[in-house]
Amino acid sequence: ETGVTQTPRHLVMGMTNKKSLKCEQHLGHNAMYWYKQSAKKPLELMFVYNFKEQTENNSVPSRFSPECPNSSHLFLHLHTLQPEDSALYLCASSQGSRGYEQYFGPGTRLTVT
Amino acid sequence: AQSVTQLDSQVPVFEEAPVELRCNYSSSVSVYLFWYVQYPNQGLQLLLKYLSGSTLVKGINGFEAEFNKSQTSFHLRKPSVHISDTAEYFCAVSANGGSQGNLIFGKGTKLSVKP
């Protein structure tokens, strides 16, 4: 595997389910990000991790819970989501001093029913 | 606070025609500027970036952009587009000088290249 991978690519879940999104980067980077991409809205930065430590949480509801066990893996745990949470969730990584040059995964298309 | 405006949500163009995708930003401090491209069913890919120096920046796939500080613009151009350029293009500005990775994105412009 190369670059940034995300699994699953598609996920349909009910509002009472619990699921997790997984991201893995094979680039040796030390920063990882979660973004939410909704139709007709700008990309929304959700969380930032640098060297496994969370450095940014953009007022994301607690039903989204990130986990970064090491610099290569990032998870987004989901529980009791709302239909408006349906979106494309993108993971990205970067090398610390060049945080603007982010490498994105293909995303997970999430549908909440 | 920084913000980015992409004036056109959709731009249709014929193959081999030139194209310009517009981007304006607002910021009270110096910024870094970027264009990312998203092909269907893929994540975003960095197309080009302006950090400092020459205001004309060249990127991948024949794209270029010009930083205009007085007009706070960073328009993306290509002299002759191909069908394969059909994608969504995002302009972005960095906060905190870029090293923190706090990119602010515009809403995107969908470029549709027709034969």
mmCIF file of C-alpha atoms in Angstrom:
data_model
loop_
_atom_site.group_PDB
_atom_site.id
_atom_site.type_symbol
_atom_site.label_atom_id
_atom_site.label_comp_id
_atom_site.label_asym_id
_atom_site.label_seq_id
_atom_site.Cartn_x
_atom_site.Cartn_y
_atom_site.Cartn_z
ATOM 1 C CA GLU A 1 0.000 0.000 0.000
ATOM 2 C CA THR A 2 1.185 3.488 -0.752
ATOM 3 C CA GLY A 3 0.090 6.965 0.272
ATOM 4 C CA VAL A 4 -2.925 7.316 2.532
ATOM 5 C CA THR A 5 -5.525 4.570 2.705
ATOM 6 C CA GLN A 6 -8.956 4.656 4.274
ATOM 7 C CA THR A 7 -11.373 1.886 5.148
ATOM 8 C CA PRO A 8 -14.156 1.312 4.608
ATOM 9 C CA ARG A 9 -14.783 3.298 1.443
ATOM 10 C CA HIS A 10 -18.526 3.263 2.008
ATOM 11 C CA LEU A 11 -20.503 2.928 5.227
ATOM 12 C CA VAL A 12 -24.207 2.981 5.936
ATOM 13 C CA MET A 13 -25.209 3.080 9.583
ATOM 14 C CA GLY A 14 -28.268 3.698 11.681
ATOM 15 C CA MET A 15 -28.415 6.419 14.265
ATOM 16 C CA THR A 16 -27.990 3.977 17.126
ATOM 17 C CA ASN A 17 -25.003 2.117 15.678
ATOM 18 C CA LYS A 18 -21.364 2.384 16.628
ATOM 19 C CA LYS A 19 -18.771 2.175 13.886
ATOM 20 C CA SER A 20 -15.180 3.228 13.255
ATOM 21 C CA LEU A 21 -13.353 4.694 10.303
ATOM 22 C CA LYS A 22 -9.719 3.800 9.803
ATOM 23 C CA CYS A 23 -6.920 5.734 8.162
ATOM 24 C CA GLU A 24 -3.353 4.620 7.563
ATOM 25 C CA GLN A 25 -0.502 6.608 6.050
ATOM 26 C CA HIS A 26 2.574 4.984 4.532
ATOM 27 C CA LEU A 27 4.519 8.224 3.999
ATOM 28 C CA GLY A 28 6.438 8.510 7.257
ATOM 29 C CA HIS A 29 4.544 11.659 8.215
ATOM 30 C CA ASN A 30 3.991 12.777 11.784
ATOM 31 C CA ALA A 31 0.743 14.743 11.477
ATOM 32 C CA MET A 32 -2.698 13.397 10.612
ATOM 33 C CA TYR A 33 -6.051 15.060 10.053
ATOM 34 C CA TRP A 34 -9.745 14.295 9.787
ATOM 35 C CA TYR A 35 -11.902 16.431 7.489
ATOM 36 C CA LYS A 36 -15.617 16.392 6.749
ATOM 37 C CA GLN A 37 -16.683 17.129 3.175
ATOM 38 C CA SER A 38 -20.358 17.930 2.692
ATOM 39 C CA ALA A 39 -22.030 18.964 -0.533
ATOM 40 C CA LYS A 40 -21.837 22.691 -1.267
ATOM 41 C CA LYS A 41 -19.790 23.431 1.852
ATOM 42 C CA PRO A 42 -16.070 23.988 2.284
ATOM 43 C CA LEU A 43 -13.976 21.199 3.714
ATOM 44 C CA GLU A 44 -14.265 21.274 7.471
ATOM 45 C CA LEU A 45 -11.219 20.422 9.540
ATOM 46 C CA MET A 46 -12.318 18.238 12.443
ATOM 47 C CA PHE A 47 -9.208 17.025 14.248
ATOM 48 C CA VAL A 48 -5.432 17.361 13.995
ATOM 49 C CA TYR A 49 -2.850 15.084 15.547
ATOM 50 C CA ASN A 50 0.864 15.824 15.735
ATOM 51 C CA PHE A 51 3.114 13.034 16.960
ATOM 52 C CA LYS A 52 0.007 11.204 18.251
ATOM 53 C CA GLU A 53 -1.114 14.197 20.309
ATOM 54 C CA GLN A 54 -4.350 15.960 19.463
ATOM 55 C CA THR A 55 -3.576 19.594 18.690
ATOM 56 C CA GLU A 56 -6.858 20.705 17.164
ATOM 57 C CA ASN A 57 -10.515 19.977 17.800
ATOM 58 C CA ASN A 58 -12.733 22.301 15.846
ATOM 59 C CA SER A 59 -15.774 22.168 18.103
ATOM 60 C CA VAL A 60 -16.685 18.721 16.839
ATOM 61 C CA PRO A 61 -19.639 17.038 18.597
ATOM 62 C CA SER A 62 -18.690 14.334 21.066
ATOM 63 C CA ARG A 63 -20.438 11.686 18.953
ATOM 64 C CA PHE A 64 -17.210 11.801 16.905
ATOM 65 C CA SER A 65 -14.267 10.431 18.858
ATOM 66 C CA PRO A 66 -10.798 10.323 17.291
ATOM 67 C CA GLU A 67 -7.984 7.993 18.238
ATOM 68 C CA CYS A 68 -4.369 8.101 17.123
ATOM 69 C CA PRO A 69 -2.419 5.128 18.506
ATOM 70 C CA ASN A 70 0.724 5.977 16.498
ATOM 71 C CA SER A 71 1.854 8.377 13.781
ATOM 72 C CA SER A 72 0.724 6.027 11.018
ATOM 73 C CA HIS A 73 -2.817 5.231 12.128
ATOM 74 C CA LEU A 74 -5.850 7.367 12.808
ATOM 75 C CA PHE A 75 -9.350 6.271 13.716
ATOM 76 C CA LEU A 76 -12.658 8.069 13.935
ATOM 77 C CA HIS A 77 -15.130 6.348 16.230
ATOM 78 C CA LEU A 78 -18.762 7.109 15.515
ATOM 79 C CA HIS A 79 -21.776 6.675 17.769
ATOM 80 C CA THR A 80 -25.371 7.924 17.824
ATOM 81 C CA LEU A 81 -24.883 9.938 14.662
ATOM 82 C CA GLN A 82 -27.479 12.182 13.047
ATOM 83 C CA PRO A 83 -28.577 12.196 9.384
ATOM 84 C CA GLU A 84 -26.784 15.541 8.912
ATOM 85 C CA ASP A 85 -23.527 13.733 9.664
ATOM 86 C CA SER A 86 -23.786 11.990 6.306
ATOM 87 C CA ALA A 87 -20.770 13.161 4.302
ATOM 88 C CA LEU A 88 -17.417 12.172 2.869
ATOM 89 C CA TYR A 89 -14.844 11.862 5.626
ATOM 90 C CA LEU A 90 -11.312 12.497 4.465
ATOM 91 C CA CYS A 91 -8.110 11.648 6.235
ATOM 92 C CA ALA A 92 -4.857 13.447 5.449
ATOM 93 C CA SER A 93 -1.275 13.435 6.630
ATOM 94 C CA SER A 94 1.675 15.785 6.429
ATOM 95 C CA GLN A 95 5.219 16.208 7.579
ATOM 96 C CA GLY A 96 5.229 18.499 10.599
ATOM 97 C CA SER A 97 7.077 21.537 9.261
ATOM 98 C CA ARG A 98 5.179 21.401 5.958
ATOM 99 C CA GLY A 99 1.699 21.091 7.359
ATOM 100 C CA TYR A 100 0.209 22.888 4.396
ATOM 101 C CA GLU A 101 1.253 20.089 2.014
ATOM 102 C CA GLN A 102 -1.242 17.474 2.969
ATOM 103 C CA TYR A 103 -1.719 14.090 1.366
ATOM 104 C CA PHE A 104 -5.290 12.884 1.328
ATOM 105 C CA GLY A 105 -6.857 9.471 1.354
ATOM 106 C CA PRO A 106 -9.798 8.631 -0.934
ATOM 107 C CA GLY A 107 -12.321 9.125 1.848
ATOM 108 C CA THR A 108 -15.137 7.166 3.443
ATOM 109 C CA ARG A 109 -18.626 7.945 2.162
ATOM 110 C CA LEU A 110 -20.831 7.799 5.252
ATOM 111 C CA THR A 111 -24.609 7.619 5.120
ATOM 112 C CA VAL A 112 -26.580 7.829 8.357
ATOM 113 C CA THR A 113 -30.123 6.479 8.113
ATOM 114 C CA ALA B 1 -9.480 35.282 10.413
ATOM 115 C CA GLN B 2 -8.730 33.951 6.967
ATOM 116 C CA SER B 3 -11.381 33.074 4.418
ATOM 117 C CA VAL B 4 -11.471 31.886 0.817
ATOM 118 C CA THR B 5 -14.032 32.639 -1.871
ATOM 119 C CA GLN B 6 -14.307 30.677 -5.080
ATOM 120 C CA LEU B 7 -16.715 32.685 -7.166
ATOM 121 C CA ASP B 8 -17.692 29.964 -9.611
ATOM 122 C CA SER B 9 -19.203 26.723 -8.381
ATOM 123 C CA GLN B 10 -19.160 25.196 -11.871
ATOM 124 C CA VAL B 11 -17.125 25.973 -14.979
ATOM 125 C CA PRO B 12 -17.938 24.157 -18.227
ATOM 126 C CA VAL B 13 -15.355 24.421 -20.992
ATOM 127 C CA PHE B 14 -14.552 22.685 -24.264
ATOM 128 C CA GLU B 15 -11.453 20.572 -24.679
ATOM 129 C CA GLU B 16 -8.317 22.505 -25.716
ATOM 130 C CA ALA B 17 -9.845 25.806 -24.605
ATOM 131 C CA PRO B 18 -8.166 27.928 -21.923
ATOM 132 C CA VAL B 19 -9.639 28.074 -18.441
ATOM 133 C CA GLU B 20 -9.365 30.292 -15.388
ATOM 134 C CA LEU B 21 -10.724 29.318 -11.987
ATOM 135 C CA ARG B 22 -11.035 32.261 -9.662
ATOM 136 C CA CYS B 23 -10.045 32.445 -6.030
ATOM 137 C CA ASN B 24 -10.056 35.409 -3.668
ATOM 138 C CA TYR B 25 -8.939 35.347 -0.068
ATOM 139 C CA SER B 26 -9.080 37.606 2.918
ATOM 140 C CA SER B 27 -6.433 37.786 5.574
ATOM 141 C CA SER B 28 -4.887 40.412 7.799
ATOM 142 C CA VAL B 29 -1.484 38.718 7.707
ATOM 143 C CA SER B 30 0.799 37.184 5.134
ATOM 144 C CA VAL B 31 -0.530 33.926 3.780
ATOM 145 C CA TYR B 32 0.426 30.823 1.930
ATOM 146 C CA LEU B 33 -1.930 29.869 -0.892
ATOM 147 C CA PHE B 34 -2.726 26.522 -2.470
ATOM 148 C CA TRP B 35 -4.777 24.798 -5.101
ATOM 149 C CA TYR B 36 -5.885 21.224 -4.577
ATOM 150 C CA VAL B 37 -7.651 18.999 -7.129
ATOM 151 C CA GLN B 38 -10.127 16.222 -6.399
ATOM 152 C CA TYR B 39 -10.831 13.699 -9.126
ATOM 153 C CA PRO B 40 -14.050 11.658 -8.893
ATOM 154 C CA ASN B 41 -14.009 9.164 -6.031
ATOM 155 C CA GLN B 42 -10.590 10.277 -4.858
ATOM 156 C CA GLY B 43 -9.102 12.420 -2.143
ATOM 157 C CA LEU B 44 -7.546 15.834 -2.693
ATOM 158 C CA GLN B 45 -4.168 16.216 -4.372
ATOM 159 C CA LEU B 46 -1.921 19.260 -4.117
ATOM 160 C CA LEU B 47 -1.776 20.979 -7.498
ATOM 161 C CA LEU B 48 0.471 23.940 -6.666
ATOM 162 C CA LYS B 49 1.421 26.287 -3.869
ATOM 163 C CA TYR B 50 2.576 29.843 -3.294
ATOM 164 C CA LEU B 51 4.840 30.360 -0.307
ATOM 165 C CA SER B 52 7.008 33.324 -1.312
ATOM 166 C CA GLY B 53 9.080 34.641 -4.206
ATOM 167 C CA SER B 54 7.775 34.688 -7.759
ATOM 168 C CA THR B 55 4.088 35.459 -7.928
ATOM 169 C CA LEU B 56 3.617 33.097 -10.872
ATOM 170 C CA VAL B 57 3.544 29.538 -9.656
ATOM 171 C CA LYS B 58 3.604 26.478 -11.848
ATOM 172 C CA GLY B 59 2.097 23.182 -10.778
ATOM 173 C CA ILE B 60 1.410 19.732 -12.073
ATOM 174 C CA ASN B 61 -0.542 18.880 -15.227
ATOM 175 C CA GLY B 62 0.226 22.219 -16.892
ATOM 176 C CA PHE B 63 -1.627 24.386 -14.376
ATOM 177 C CA GLU B 64 -0.327 27.691 -13.076
ATOM 178 C CA ALA B 65 -1.574 30.358 -10.694
ATOM 179 C CA GLU B 66 -0.703 33.962 -10.061
ATOM 180 C CA PHE B 67 -0.623 35.556 -6.641
ATOM 181 C CA ASN B 68 -1.922 39.118 -6.705
ATOM 182 C CA LYS B 69 -1.530 40.727 -3.324
ATOM 183 C CA SER B 70 -3.290 43.979 -4.174
ATOM 184 C CA GLN B 71 -6.356 42.137 -5.422
ATOM 185 C CA THR B 72 -6.043 39.353 -2.829
ATOM 186 C CA SER B 73 -6.450 36.799 -5.580
ATOM 187 C CA PHE B 74 -4.853 33.526 -6.573
ATOM 188 C CA HIS B 75 -6.507 32.496 -9.831
ATOM 189 C CA LEU B 76 -5.738 29.145 -11.424
ATOM 190 C CA ARG B 77 -5.160 28.931 -15.170
ATOM 191 C CA LYS B 78 -4.454 26.412 -17.882
ATOM 192 C CA PRO B 79 -3.957 27.424 -21.516
ATOM 193 C CA SER B 80 -5.461 24.240 -22.974
ATOM 194 C CA VAL B 81 -7.546 21.780 -20.994
ATOM 195 C CA HIS B 82 -8.032 18.057 -21.515
ATOM 196 C CA ILE B 83 -10.952 15.795 -20.762
ATOM 197 C CA SER B 84 -8.868 14.342 -17.940
ATOM 198 C CA ASP B 85 -8.852 17.734 -16.177
ATOM 199 C CA THR B 86 -12.500 17.234 -15.280
ATOM 200 C CA ALA B 87 -12.455 17.419 -11.501
ATOM 201 C CA GLU B 88 -13.237 19.681 -8.582
ATOM 202 C CA TYR B 89 -10.652 22.302 -7.701
ATOM 203 C CA PHE B 90 -10.203 23.782 -4.239
ATOM 204 C CA CYS B 91 -8.366 26.943 -3.326
ATOM 205 C CA ALA B 92 -6.949 27.061 0.198
ATOM 206 C CA VAL B 93 -5.135 29.495 2.459
ATOM 207 C CA SER B 94 -3.033 28.668 5.445
ATOM 208 C CA ALA B 95 -3.474 30.039 8.894
ATOM 209 C CA ASN B 96 -0.514 30.419 11.254
ATOM 210 C CA GLY B 97 2.040 30.495 8.466
ATOM 211 C CA GLY B 98 1.247 27.032 7.193
ATOM 212 C CA SER B 99 3.318 24.896 9.491
ATOM 213 C CA GLN B 100 0.373 24.045 11.701
ATOM 214 C CA GLY B 101 -1.555 22.552 8.817
ATOM 215 C CA ASN B 102 -4.586 24.747 9.413
ATOM 216 C CA LEU B 103 -5.791 25.052 5.858
ATOM 217 C CA ILE B 104 -8.938 27.048 5.125
ATOM 218 C CA PHE B 105 -10.622 25.777 1.972
ATOM 219 C CA GLY B 106 -13.001 27.395 -0.463
ATOM 220 C CA LYS B 107 -16.208 25.652 -1.503
ATOM 221 C CA GLY B 108 -14.652 24.310 -4.677
ATOM 222 C CA THR B 109 -15.150 24.784 -8.414
ATOM 223 C CA LYS B 110 -16.261 21.883 -10.563
ATOM 224 C CA LEU B 111 -14.480 21.974 -13.893
ATOM 225 C CA SER B 112 -16.266 20.061 -16.611
ATOM 226 C CA VAL B 113 -14.344 19.612 -19.856
ATOM 227 C CA LYS B 114 -16.477 18.666 -22.838
ATOM 228 C CA PRO B 115 -15.226 17.146 -26.107
#
